[in-house]
Amino acid sequence: MPNVKVLLKQYKAEGRITEDDFAINQSAPVPQEADLKPDEVAYETKFLSVDPYMRGRITGSRDSYVEPFEENEPLDGYGSAVVTASKHSQYKPGDILVSAHLPWVKYGVVNLGSGSSYHGKITKAEGELAKVPLEWHVGVLGMPSYTAWYGLEVIGKPKRGETLVVSAGSGAVGQAVIQFAKSMGLRVVASAGSEEKVKYLKETLKVDEAFNYKTVDSLANALKKACPNGIDLYFDNVQGEFLDAVLLNINVYGRIIACGGISQYESHRHEQYGNKALMMIVARQVRMEGFIILHHYDRYNEFVKDVMERINKGQFHYKMDIAHGLDKGPQILIGVLNGKNFGKAALEV
Amino acid sequence: MPNVKVLLKQYKAEGRITEDDFAINQSAPVPQEADLKPDEVAYETKFLSVDPYMRGRITGSRDSYVEPFEENEPLDGYGSAVVTASKHSQYKPGDILVSAHLPWVKYGVVNLGSGSSYHGKITKAEGELAKVPLEWHVGVLGMPSYTAWYGLEVIGKPKRGETLVVSAGSGAVGQAVIQFAKSMGLRVVASAGSEEKVKYLKETLKVDEAFNYKTVDSLANALKKACPNGIDLYFDNVQGEFLDAVLLNINVYGRIIACGGISQYESHRHEQYGNKALMMIVARQVRMEGFIILHHYDRYNEFVKDVMERINKGQFHYKMDIAHGLDKGPQILIGVLNGKNFGKAALEV
C-alpha cells in the first residue's frame, strides 16, 4: 500500500496540457502515527475535485483565478479526507476533513495548529456535513455547485419569468445552475457538447430548450430560436464565441454571470477567440460581472441548508463522473478541459 | 435667409461615413407664423450637439444605442433653440427649447400639444437653465457632461484614493469625467490622441498622468507605468485594444463604466478588434456595466445643481469646439469620429 502523489512537472503558459506535464510519484512513504509532531494530523484522501479552473494554475501566471501550483509539488484543490491519526486535540481518527487546499496525495500529514498556514483552510466537517457520503463534498455540496447557487443569486439577481442561458449545462456548475434557476421560475436554455448530454438536460433536468453547441450551424441563431423573448441572464462558463452569440441576443439590462471561460483556457494566444460584440454591453445596458467563489464562502451554510432541503425532498439531481485511482488524475483533468466528462468530474482516491 | 436642413441619404452599416452620405437642403421654406396650427410652435435652432453615438444611428440597425435616423429625413439630436412664434398657450417667443430630439434644421415647427409625439421630448428651459448661454445646453450642461457625472457616480461607485483611467480624456465626456473624479479624491490617468490634447489634460485639467495613445509603444505598458497601483475604475469611451490593455492592469473588484466604443464604430466587421483579455473579468472579479444616459435623466437636476456650483466657483473647465453653420454638420460629425475635434463638438446653427 504505497503512497501516491500527483505532481506538476513544469508550468505550461498556453496550449493543451498532456500527461507528460505531470509526474506520478508512488515511492513516497506512507506517514506513520509515530512520526506525527504536536498539532499534526495524518489523513487518507478520499475524493478530489477535478475542475477546469486548475488549468489556470498550470500557466504559472498570477492573472488566473488563484495562485499557481508549485512546480515539482503535488497539485491541490477541493477534496475530502479522513483522519487516520492525530496529535491535535480537536481532531481524532475518523474525522472528515474538507478543504479547497488538499494536495493530490493519497496519504498526507498536515499541521492544523493555530500558527499553521493550513489552520482554517483544512477544516472538519461538522453536524449534518459529517454524515453525508464523502463524494458529496466534491459533488452536490462542492465548490461548483455552490458557485452555481452564489453566482445565480448574488451576481445574477434573477426575476421570475426571465430567460436564462447556461453554457456547459451538464457540467459541474451548469447542472446546478439549471435546477436553481428552474425553481426560481426562470425559463432555462442550456447547451452541451454531445447528444447524450443534451438528452440529460432535457429529460432529467427538464430545461425548456437545449442544444448541442458542436452541431448547430450558428450559435447566435440557435440562441435566437431557443430564446424568442431574448436573453436576460447568461451564466457564462465558456466565454469565446458563445459569449458573442449571447450578446447578440441579450435584452436591455441583461446580466452576464462571468464564471469561467473553458473555451479559452487552452488556446494559444494567437489563436484565441477575439470578442467582437462588446458594444452590446453598452447598447443594451448590460452588466457583466466576474466572481471567484473561493472568496465568497460567507454564504456557504445558507447554500448547504437550501441544497440539503432539495435533496431530502428528492428534488435535486447531481450527476457525477468519478474516476478511480489518484494516478488517473492527469488524464481526468485533461478530459475535463476537453469536455470528456459527463457530470461533475472527481477522483476517488 | 433660407431654411437649411441636413438629411441622411441612406444607411451605412459599416465603414467610414463621408459627406456624400448626407444631403444639405437649402430650398425648404422658412415656417411662417401665419401657417401655425393650434399647439404648434415655430423655432430657430441655435446649437446642435455633434456626438459619436450618432454613427450608430446611421447603421440602420436597432442594435445601436438609440433608434436609427430615418433615411431622407433630417438627422436629430441634442440641441437648444429659441421660440420665434407660438400657438401653444405655454410657449411664447423668446422661450428656450432644449431637447434630445431636435432635428438638424435651422427653422422648425413642432406640435407640443399633449397628444404630440414631441410632448415632453422638446421642453422649455426653466429657472436657472433659462439664463445660461445657449451653448451650455450642448456643452457643460449637455448630455456628455451628464453622462460623465452619472456614469462615474452611479455605475462606477468610486472610493477616495482609487485609480481611475479614462480614454478620450479631452473629449466631451472625458474632460468632465476627469474633473468629477479629481474632486472625488481619485487618482486620474487619461489618454488622448495628440500632444496638444495631452498638454490640456495635464495643464488645465490637472490629471495625475496623461499619454498620447497614438505614440506609445504598448498601451498595456503605458497604463502599467501610469498606474503603479493598478486600475480600479475605467471610464471606457473607446473599447477595442484600449479595453484589453486596461483589463491586463485591472485590480480585484475593478469596475468598467462601459459608456462608448468610438474605436469600433466605423470599423468593417472583418477588421474589427477582437477582445482577448475578458478572462480578467473573472480572474479579477470585475464588473463591466453599460448604460445609455437617455434613459437615466431622473438625476439630471441633481447634476445641474452640482455643475452650476462648480461653475459659479470657477472650478469647472469645459472646452468646446464649435463650428459655425448647420451645413458644416456632416463634416464635423465625420471629424468627431476621427478624433479631429478638441473638446466638445457642436454646431452653432
Short mmCIF file of C-alpha atoms in Angstrom, two decimals, chain B residues 75-226:
data_model
loop_
_atom_site.label_atom_id
_atom_site.label_comp_id
_atom_site.label_asym_id
_atom_site.label_seq_id
_atom_site.Cartn_x
_atom_site.Cartn_y
_atom_site.Cartn_z
CA LEU B 75 -30.70 63.95 -38.51
CA ASP B 76 -31.68 64.83 -34.98
CA GLY B 77 -30.10 65.05 -31.58
CA TYR B 78 -29.39 67.21 -28.56
CA GLY B 79 -29.67 70.94 -29.04
CA SER B 80 -31.07 74.27 -28.00
CA ALA B 81 -33.47 76.53 -29.90
CA VAL B 82 -35.43 79.74 -29.42
CA VAL B 83 -39.16 80.03 -29.98
CA THR B 84 -39.96 82.56 -32.72
CA ALA B 85 -43.75 82.18 -32.82
CA SER B 86 -46.25 80.11 -30.88
CA LYS B 87 -49.83 78.92 -30.97
CA HIS B 88 -49.31 76.94 -27.76
CA SER B 89 -50.51 78.64 -24.57
CA GLN B 90 -47.42 77.61 -22.57
CA TYR B 91 -44.78 78.82 -25.05
CA LYS B 92 -44.02 82.36 -26.17
CA PRO B 93 -41.40 83.90 -28.46
CA GLY B 94 -38.01 84.01 -26.76
CA ASP B 95 -38.57 80.82 -24.77
CA ILE B 96 -35.64 78.45 -24.95
CA LEU B 97 -36.26 74.89 -26.11
CA VAL B 98 -33.89 72.11 -25.09
CA SER B 99 -34.12 68.54 -26.28
CA ALA B 100 -32.51 65.28 -27.28
CA HIS B 101 -34.81 65.32 -30.30
CA LEU B 102 -34.12 68.49 -32.23
CA PRO B 103 -33.93 67.90 -35.97
CA TRP B 104 -30.93 69.28 -37.83
CA VAL B 105 -32.92 72.16 -39.36
CA LYS B 106 -32.36 75.87 -38.97
CA TYR B 107 -36.04 76.76 -38.68
CA GLY B 108 -38.57 74.25 -37.45
CA VAL B 109 -42.17 73.85 -36.41
CA VAL B 110 -43.28 71.35 -33.84
CA ASN B 111 -46.57 70.44 -32.25
CA LEU B 112 -46.06 70.44 -28.48
CA GLY B 113 -49.66 69.62 -27.57
CA SER B 114 -50.27 66.84 -25.09
CA GLY B 115 -51.15 64.38 -27.86
CA SER B 116 -47.99 65.07 -29.85
CA SER B 117 -45.10 62.61 -30.01
CA TYR B 118 -42.82 65.54 -29.11
CA HIS B 119 -44.75 66.44 -25.97
CA GLY B 120 -42.25 66.17 -23.12
CA LYS B 121 -39.42 65.39 -25.52
CA ILE B 122 -38.83 69.00 -26.52
CA THR B 123 -39.11 71.06 -23.35
CA LYS B 124 -38.69 74.62 -22.17
CA ALA B 125 -35.60 75.62 -20.20
CA GLU B 126 -36.84 76.95 -16.86
CA GLY B 127 -35.34 78.82 -13.92
CA GLU B 128 -31.58 78.94 -13.84
CA LEU B 129 -31.40 76.90 -17.06
CA ALA B 130 -33.21 79.65 -18.98
CA LYS B 131 -30.47 82.14 -18.12
CA VAL B 132 -27.28 80.34 -19.15
CA PRO B 133 -25.58 80.84 -22.52
CA LEU B 134 -27.36 78.75 -25.15
CA GLU B 135 -24.27 76.69 -25.99
CA TRP B 136 -24.13 75.40 -22.41
CA HIS B 137 -27.13 73.17 -23.19
CA VAL B 138 -24.93 71.27 -25.64
CA GLY B 139 -21.80 71.83 -23.53
CA VAL B 140 -21.20 71.88 -19.84
CA LEU B 141 -24.87 71.08 -19.08
CA GLY B 142 -25.28 68.81 -22.08
CA MET B 143 -25.68 65.08 -22.47
CA PRO B 144 -21.98 64.06 -22.48
CA SER B 145 -21.23 66.06 -19.35
CA TYR B 146 -24.22 64.47 -17.60
CA THR B 147 -23.05 61.10 -18.94
CA ALA B 148 -19.73 61.63 -17.14
CA TRP B 149 -21.42 62.59 -13.88
CA TYR B 150 -23.96 59.76 -13.92
CA GLY B 151 -21.57 57.08 -15.17
CA LEU B 152 -18.97 57.86 -12.56
CA GLU B 153 -21.36 58.24 -9.65
CA VAL B 154 -23.99 55.58 -10.35
CA ILE B 155 -22.14 52.94 -12.38
CA GLY B 156 -18.58 53.44 -11.10
CA LYS B 157 -19.24 53.92 -7.38
CA PRO B 158 -15.73 55.27 -6.77
CA LYS B 159 -13.93 55.31 -3.46
CA ARG B 160 -11.47 58.02 -2.43
CA GLY B 161 -7.90 57.09 -3.31
CA GLU B 162 -8.76 54.72 -6.14
CA THR B 163 -7.13 55.00 -9.56
CA LEU B 164 -9.38 55.88 -12.50
CA VAL B 165 -8.43 55.66 -16.16
CA VAL B 166 -10.43 57.48 -18.83
CA SER B 167 -9.91 57.19 -22.57
CA ALA B 168 -10.68 60.09 -24.95
CA GLY B 169 -9.87 62.29 -21.96
CA SER B 170 -10.18 65.63 -23.70
CA GLY B 171 -13.46 64.71 -25.39
CA ALA B 172 -16.99 65.70 -24.48
CA VAL B 173 -17.34 63.04 -21.79
CA GLY B 174 -13.70 62.61 -20.79
CA GLN B 175 -12.94 66.15 -19.65
CA ALA B 176 -15.98 66.11 -17.36
CA VAL B 177 -15.10 62.64 -16.02
CA ILE B 178 -11.64 63.90 -15.08
CA GLN B 179 -12.91 66.85 -13.08
CA PHE B 180 -15.66 64.95 -11.26
CA ALA B 181 -13.16 62.19 -10.48
CA LYS B 182 -10.49 64.55 -9.17
CA SER B 183 -12.98 66.20 -6.83
CA MET B 184 -13.90 62.74 -5.50
CA GLY B 185 -10.29 62.22 -4.46
CA LEU B 186 -9.37 59.75 -7.20
CA ARG B 187 -6.01 59.43 -8.88
CA VAL B 188 -6.81 60.14 -12.56
CA VAL B 189 -4.97 58.88 -15.63
CA ALA B 190 -6.21 59.97 -19.06
CA SER B 191 -5.31 59.33 -22.69
CA ALA B 192 -5.85 61.43 -25.80
CA GLY B 193 -4.78 61.40 -29.43
CA SER B 194 -2.45 64.40 -29.78
CA GLU B 195 0.28 66.16 -27.85
CA GLU B 196 -1.85 69.29 -27.67
CA LYS B 197 -4.69 67.35 -26.05
CA VAL B 198 -2.30 65.67 -23.62
CA LYS B 199 -1.00 69.12 -22.64
CA TYR B 200 -4.58 70.26 -21.95
CA LEU B 201 -5.16 67.18 -19.79
CA LYS B 202 -2.07 67.84 -17.75
CA GLU B 203 -2.00 71.63 -17.51
CA THR B 204 -5.65 72.60 -17.44
CA LEU B 205 -7.44 69.53 -16.13
CA LYS B 206 -4.56 68.57 -13.81
CA VAL B 207 -4.69 64.84 -14.36
CA ASP B 208 -2.09 62.84 -12.47
CA GLU B 209 -0.80 61.17 -15.64
CA ALA B 210 -1.67 61.50 -19.32
CA PHE B 211 -0.34 59.96 -22.52
CA ASN B 212 -0.88 60.05 -26.27
CA TYR B 213 -2.33 56.66 -27.14
CA LYS B 214 -1.16 57.04 -30.74
CA THR B 215 2.54 57.27 -29.92
CA VAL B 216 3.05 54.81 -27.04
CA ASP B 217 4.73 51.52 -27.92
CA SER B 218 2.28 49.46 -25.92
CA LEU B 219 -0.99 50.59 -24.36
CA ALA B 220 -0.72 47.92 -21.67
CA ASN B 221 2.78 49.07 -20.71
CA ALA B 222 1.80 52.75 -20.80
CA LEU B 223 -1.07 52.01 -18.42
CA LYS B 224 1.11 49.86 -16.20
CA LYS B 225 3.60 52.69 -15.88
CA ALA B 226 0.93 55.33 -15.32
#
